XYZ file of C-alpha atoms in Angstrom:
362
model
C 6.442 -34.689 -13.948
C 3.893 -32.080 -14.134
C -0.150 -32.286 -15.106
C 0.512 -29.137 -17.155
C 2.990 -27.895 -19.164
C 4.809 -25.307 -16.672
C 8.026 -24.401 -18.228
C 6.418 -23.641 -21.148
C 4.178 -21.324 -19.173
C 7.056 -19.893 -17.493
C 8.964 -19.837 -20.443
C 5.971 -17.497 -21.858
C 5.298 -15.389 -18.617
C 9.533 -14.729 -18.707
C 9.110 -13.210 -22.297
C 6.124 -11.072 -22.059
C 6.939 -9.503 -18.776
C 10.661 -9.171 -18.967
C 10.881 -10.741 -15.333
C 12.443 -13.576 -14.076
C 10.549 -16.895 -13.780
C 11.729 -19.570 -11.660
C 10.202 -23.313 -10.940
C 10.339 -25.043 -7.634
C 8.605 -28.341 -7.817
C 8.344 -29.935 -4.004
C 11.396 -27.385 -3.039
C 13.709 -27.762 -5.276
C 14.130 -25.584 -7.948
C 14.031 -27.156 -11.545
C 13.618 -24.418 -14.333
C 15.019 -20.446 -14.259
C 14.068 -18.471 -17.279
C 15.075 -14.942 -17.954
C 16.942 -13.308 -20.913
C 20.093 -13.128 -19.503
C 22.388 -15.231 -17.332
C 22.749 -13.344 -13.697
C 26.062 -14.874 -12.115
C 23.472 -15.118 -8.382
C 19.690 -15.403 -8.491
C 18.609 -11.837 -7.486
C 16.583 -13.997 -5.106
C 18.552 -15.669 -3.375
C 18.687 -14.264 0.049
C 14.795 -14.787 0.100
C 13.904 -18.051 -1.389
C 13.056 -19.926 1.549
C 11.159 -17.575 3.186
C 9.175 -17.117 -0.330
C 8.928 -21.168 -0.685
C 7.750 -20.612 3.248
C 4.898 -18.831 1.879
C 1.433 -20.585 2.908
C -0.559 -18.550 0.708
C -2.068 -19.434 -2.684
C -0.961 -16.321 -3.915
C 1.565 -13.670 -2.466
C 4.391 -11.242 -2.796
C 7.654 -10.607 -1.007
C 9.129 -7.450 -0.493
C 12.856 -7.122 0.542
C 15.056 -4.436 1.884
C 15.837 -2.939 -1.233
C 12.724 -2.226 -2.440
C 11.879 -5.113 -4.626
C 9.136 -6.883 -4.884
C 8.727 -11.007 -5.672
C 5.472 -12.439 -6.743
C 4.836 -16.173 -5.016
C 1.988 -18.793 -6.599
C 1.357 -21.878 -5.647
C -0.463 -24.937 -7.361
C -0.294 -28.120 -6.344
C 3.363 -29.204 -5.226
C 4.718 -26.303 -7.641
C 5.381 -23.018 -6.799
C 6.190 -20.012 -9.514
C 8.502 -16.993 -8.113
C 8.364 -13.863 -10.651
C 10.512 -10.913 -9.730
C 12.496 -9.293 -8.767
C 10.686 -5.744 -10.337
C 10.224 -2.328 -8.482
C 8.585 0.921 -8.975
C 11.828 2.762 -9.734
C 15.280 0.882 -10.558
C 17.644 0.825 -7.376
C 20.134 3.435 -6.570
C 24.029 2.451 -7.473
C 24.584 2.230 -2.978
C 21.758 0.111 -3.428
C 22.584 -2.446 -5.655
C 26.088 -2.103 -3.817
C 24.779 -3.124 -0.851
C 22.786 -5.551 -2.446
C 25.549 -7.379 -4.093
C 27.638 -7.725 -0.952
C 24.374 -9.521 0.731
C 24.233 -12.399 -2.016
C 28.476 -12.286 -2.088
C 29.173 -10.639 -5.584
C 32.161 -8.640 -5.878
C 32.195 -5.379 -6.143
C 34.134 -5.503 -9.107
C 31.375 -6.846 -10.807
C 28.949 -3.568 -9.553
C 29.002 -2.021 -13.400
C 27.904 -5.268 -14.798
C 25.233 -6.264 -12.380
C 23.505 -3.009 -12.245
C 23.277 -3.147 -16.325
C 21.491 -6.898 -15.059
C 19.110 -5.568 -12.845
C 17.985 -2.294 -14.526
C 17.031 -4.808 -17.385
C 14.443 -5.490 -15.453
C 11.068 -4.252 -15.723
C 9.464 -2.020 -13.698
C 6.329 -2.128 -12.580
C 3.533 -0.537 -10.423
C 3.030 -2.704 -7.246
C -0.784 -2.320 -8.192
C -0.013 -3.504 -11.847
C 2.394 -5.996 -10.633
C -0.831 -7.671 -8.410
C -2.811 -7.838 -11.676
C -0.261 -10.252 -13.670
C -0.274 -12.443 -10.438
C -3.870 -12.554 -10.291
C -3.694 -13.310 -14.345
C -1.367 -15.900 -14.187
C -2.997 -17.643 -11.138
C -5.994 -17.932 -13.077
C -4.261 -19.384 -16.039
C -2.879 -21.839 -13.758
C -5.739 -22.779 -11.924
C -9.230 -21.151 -13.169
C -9.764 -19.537 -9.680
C -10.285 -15.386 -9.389
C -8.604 -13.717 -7.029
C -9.675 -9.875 -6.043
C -6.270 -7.769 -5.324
C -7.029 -7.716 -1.963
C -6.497 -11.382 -1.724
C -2.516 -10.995 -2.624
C -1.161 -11.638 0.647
C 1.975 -9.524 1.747
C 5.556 -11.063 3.206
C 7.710 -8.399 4.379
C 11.391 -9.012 4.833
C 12.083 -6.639 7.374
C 9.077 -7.671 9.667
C 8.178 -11.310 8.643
C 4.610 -10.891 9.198
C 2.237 -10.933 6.344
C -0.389 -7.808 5.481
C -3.172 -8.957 8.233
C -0.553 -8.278 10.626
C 0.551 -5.246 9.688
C -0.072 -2.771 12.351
C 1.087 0.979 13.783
C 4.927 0.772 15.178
C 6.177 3.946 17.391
C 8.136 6.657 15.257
C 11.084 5.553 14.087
C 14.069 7.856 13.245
C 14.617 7.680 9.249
C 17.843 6.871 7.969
C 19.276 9.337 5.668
C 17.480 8.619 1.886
C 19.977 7.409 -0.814
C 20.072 9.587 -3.833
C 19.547 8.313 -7.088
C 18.585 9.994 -10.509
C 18.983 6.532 -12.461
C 15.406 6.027 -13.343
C 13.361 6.914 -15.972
C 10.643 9.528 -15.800
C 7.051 8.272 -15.741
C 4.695 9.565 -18.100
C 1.549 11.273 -16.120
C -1.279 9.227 -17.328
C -3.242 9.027 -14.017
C -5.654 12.419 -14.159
C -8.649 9.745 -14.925
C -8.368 7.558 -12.142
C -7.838 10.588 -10.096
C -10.714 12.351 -11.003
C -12.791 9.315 -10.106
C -11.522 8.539 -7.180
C -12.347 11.784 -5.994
C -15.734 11.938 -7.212
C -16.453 8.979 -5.302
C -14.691 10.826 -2.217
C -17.187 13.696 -2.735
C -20.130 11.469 -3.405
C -19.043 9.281 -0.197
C -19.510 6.110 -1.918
C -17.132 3.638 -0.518
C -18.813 0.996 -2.086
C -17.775 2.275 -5.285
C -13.912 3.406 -3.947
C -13.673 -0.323 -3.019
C -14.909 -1.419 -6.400
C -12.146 1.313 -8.348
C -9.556 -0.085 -6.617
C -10.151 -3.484 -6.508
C -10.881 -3.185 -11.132
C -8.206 -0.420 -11.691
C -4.313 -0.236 -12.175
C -3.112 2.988 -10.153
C -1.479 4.763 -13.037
C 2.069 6.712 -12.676
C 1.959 10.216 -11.267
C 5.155 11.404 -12.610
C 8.304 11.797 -10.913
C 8.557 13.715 -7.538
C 11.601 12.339 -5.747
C 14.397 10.590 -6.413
C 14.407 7.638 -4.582
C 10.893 4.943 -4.026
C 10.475 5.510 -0.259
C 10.580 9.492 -0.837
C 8.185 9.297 -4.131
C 5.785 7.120 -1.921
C 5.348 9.840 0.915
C 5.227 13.148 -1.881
C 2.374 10.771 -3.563
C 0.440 10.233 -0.365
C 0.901 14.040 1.048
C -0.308 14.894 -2.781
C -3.352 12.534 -2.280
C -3.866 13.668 1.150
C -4.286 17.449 -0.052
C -6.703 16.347 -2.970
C -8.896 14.045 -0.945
C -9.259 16.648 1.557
C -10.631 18.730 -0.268
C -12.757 16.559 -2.022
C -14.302 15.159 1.244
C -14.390 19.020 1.840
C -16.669 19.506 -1.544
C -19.008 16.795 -0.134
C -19.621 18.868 2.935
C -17.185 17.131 5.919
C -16.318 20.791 7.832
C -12.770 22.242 6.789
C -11.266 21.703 9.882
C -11.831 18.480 10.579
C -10.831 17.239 6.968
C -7.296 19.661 7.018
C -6.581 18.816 10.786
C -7.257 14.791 9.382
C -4.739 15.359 6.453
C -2.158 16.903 8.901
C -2.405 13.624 11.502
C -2.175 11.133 8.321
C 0.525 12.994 6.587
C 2.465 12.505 10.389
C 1.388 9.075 10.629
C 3.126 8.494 6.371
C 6.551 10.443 7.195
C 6.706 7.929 10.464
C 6.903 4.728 8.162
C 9.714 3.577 7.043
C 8.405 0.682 4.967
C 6.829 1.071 1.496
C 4.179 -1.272 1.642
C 2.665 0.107 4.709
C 2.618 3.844 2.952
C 0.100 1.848 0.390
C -2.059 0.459 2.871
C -2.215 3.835 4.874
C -2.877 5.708 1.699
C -5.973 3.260 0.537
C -7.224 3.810 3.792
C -7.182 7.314 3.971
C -9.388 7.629 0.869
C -11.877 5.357 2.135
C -11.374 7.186 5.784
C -12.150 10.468 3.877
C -15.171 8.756 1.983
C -16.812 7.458 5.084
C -16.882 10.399 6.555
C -18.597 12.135 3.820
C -21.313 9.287 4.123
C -21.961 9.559 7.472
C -22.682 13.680 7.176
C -24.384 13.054 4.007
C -27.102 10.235 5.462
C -27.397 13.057 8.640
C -28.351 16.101 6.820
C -31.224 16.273 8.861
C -28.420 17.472 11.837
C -28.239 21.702 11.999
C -24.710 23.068 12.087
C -24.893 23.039 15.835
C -24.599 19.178 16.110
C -21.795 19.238 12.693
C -19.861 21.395 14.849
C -19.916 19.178 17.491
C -19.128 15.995 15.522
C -16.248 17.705 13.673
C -15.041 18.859 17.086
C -14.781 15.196 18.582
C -13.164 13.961 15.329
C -10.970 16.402 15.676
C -9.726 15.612 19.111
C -9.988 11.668 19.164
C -6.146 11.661 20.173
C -7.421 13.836 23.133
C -9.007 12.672 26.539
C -12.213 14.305 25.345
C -14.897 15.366 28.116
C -18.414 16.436 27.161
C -17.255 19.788 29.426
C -14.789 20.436 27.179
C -17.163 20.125 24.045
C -19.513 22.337 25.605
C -16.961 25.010 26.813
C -15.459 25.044 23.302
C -19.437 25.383 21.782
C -20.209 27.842 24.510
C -23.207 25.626 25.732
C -23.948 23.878 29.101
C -22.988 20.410 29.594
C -26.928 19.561 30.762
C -28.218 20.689 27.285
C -25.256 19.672 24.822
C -26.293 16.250 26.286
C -30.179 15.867 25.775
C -29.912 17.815 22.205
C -27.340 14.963 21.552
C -29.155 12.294 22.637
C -32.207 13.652 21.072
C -30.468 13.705 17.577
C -28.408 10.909 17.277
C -29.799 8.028 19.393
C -26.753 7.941 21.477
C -24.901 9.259 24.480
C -21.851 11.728 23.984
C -19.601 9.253 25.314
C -20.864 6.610 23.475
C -20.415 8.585 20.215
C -16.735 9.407 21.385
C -15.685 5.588 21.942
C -17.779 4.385 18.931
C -15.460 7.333 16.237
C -11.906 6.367 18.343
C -12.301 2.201 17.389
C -13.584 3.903 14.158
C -10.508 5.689 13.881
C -7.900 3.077 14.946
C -9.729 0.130 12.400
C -9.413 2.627 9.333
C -6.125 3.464 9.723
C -4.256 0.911 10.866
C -5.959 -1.875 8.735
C -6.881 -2.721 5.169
C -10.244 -3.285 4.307
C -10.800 -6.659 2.780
């Protein structure tokens, strides 16, 4: 039936990772391995849209927070999951049970089932896809090339883009899950030395060969501990970017419009895109200053001021009113020193602004 011998690969992948495996050859699903017996696949509100999947390699987030890895290989197709960052809340699983039609007398037994699963990093999680894929087929994959579905949106990563505010729902409460150990000082320090250095050559290169380690716990639910992890990374990439000479104001007023732009989501996955492209905002930044040192603090002043105000209708009176100059020489001295017109510069920094935060670098 197959060329290779998948259950026993499955089999193997179920063990080590504590996950469940399932096999769908042409659709239909053949082999299920996991250590216990759930009474309902934890999947099975999302299978087709996960056997939908297009992509060679993928994951599937749901409402609850759970992620589902999807690979593909020839007519077969391997789903791994359900794991999460932190195990769900008691309304969640609640919830969650009356969605896939388990009673709720049954709510003590199947939250034992699914806090037996593993949790995992959504970073760490992309690695063991990537692993197995390669086991399966001999192709490498960087992390970037793990495609997302998202439940609530049906559109995959590339798609992903910046939705109005939306009012948050009140945040369940849950104090169920185990503390994680703080073990990610080193890929902190790093990261920020790369910020400082403005190397987002090498940023892209940490993330793409690292696992983001655990940074303790700071809230009790996922959604909540995403947002305290990005306004924490916000502050200490700031100031980094700060260290490599990008002007206070513009890096604090920066952290203040992306910390907005993180409490406005409402979806994990889009709180880890906007937070991997914050660094590498901050980081380009610092490059751009760095390769202009030749610029006096007259024309940093007026860079900083124009980042600072890209959600404005900026006018080059208005720079030159707040830098107490005239209009006629703000403009030649500009010219003269960058190559470009004021309003050139302005346009060129707002598409700058709108492609770094609103979509993942590949």
């Amino acid at each position: 039936m197959y060329s290779k011998d998948y259950p026993y690969i499955a089999e193997n992948i179920a063990e080590i990772s504590r996950l469940p495996v399932r096999i769908y050859h042409s659709g239909e699903l053949t082999h299920f391995f996991y250590q216990l017996d759930f009474p309902t696949d934890p999947a099975t509100p999302w299978i087709q849209d996960m056997l939908s999947a297009t992509h060679k390699v993928s994951y599937y987030i749901t409402p609850y927070d759970q992620y589902f890895g999807i690979i593909h290989q020839d007519d077969v197709t391997f789903i791994i999951g359900p794991t999460y960052y932190m195990s769900p809340s008691r309304n969640q699983i609640r919830d969650y049970m009356a969605e896939i039609g388990i009673h709720q007398h049954y709510l003590d037994e199947y939250e034992r089932l699914l806090q037996s699963i593993t949790p995992m990093p959504l970073n760490l999680f992309f690695h063991l896809l990537c692993l197995i894929n390669f086991y399966l087929c001999g192709e490498k994959l960087a992390l970037s090339e793990v495609w997302l579905y998202d439940s609530s949106r049906k559109i995959s990563k590339q798609e992903l883009c910046e939705n109005a505010p939306v009012q948050l729902e009140p945040l369940e409460i849950s104090n169920d899950w185990q503390e994680p150990q703080h073990d990610s000082m080193g890929f902190e320090n790093k990261m920020l030395s790369l910020v400082s250095a403005g190397d987002v050559e090498g940023l892209n290169d940490l993330f793409s060969t690292s696992t983001i380690k655990h940074p303790g716990k700071i809230a009790n639910n996922y959604l909540r501990q995403l947002k305290n992890i990005f306004i924490t990374a916000v502050v200490l990439v700031s100031r980094a970017a700060i260290k490599g000479g990008l002007p206070s104001e513009e890096a604090l007023s920066l952290s203040d419009q992306y910390i907005q732009h993180a409490e406005n989501h409402v979806n994990a996955s889009q709180i880890e895109h906007l937070q991997h492209n914050m660094v590498l905002d901050y980081a380009s930044r610092v490059a751009e200053l760095q390769q202009g040192q030749h610029y006096d603090q007259f024309m940093r002043s007026v860079s900083a001021y124009i980042r600072e105000h890209l959600h404005d209708s900026i006018s080059v009176d208005q720079i030159a009113q707040e830098l107490h100059t005239n209009r006629t020489s703000l403009s030649v001295k500009f010219k003269q020193d960058t190559g470009m017109t004021l309003t050139e510069y302005i346009n060129q920094q707002k598409i700058k602004k709108r492609r770094n935060i609103f979509e993942k670098p590949t």
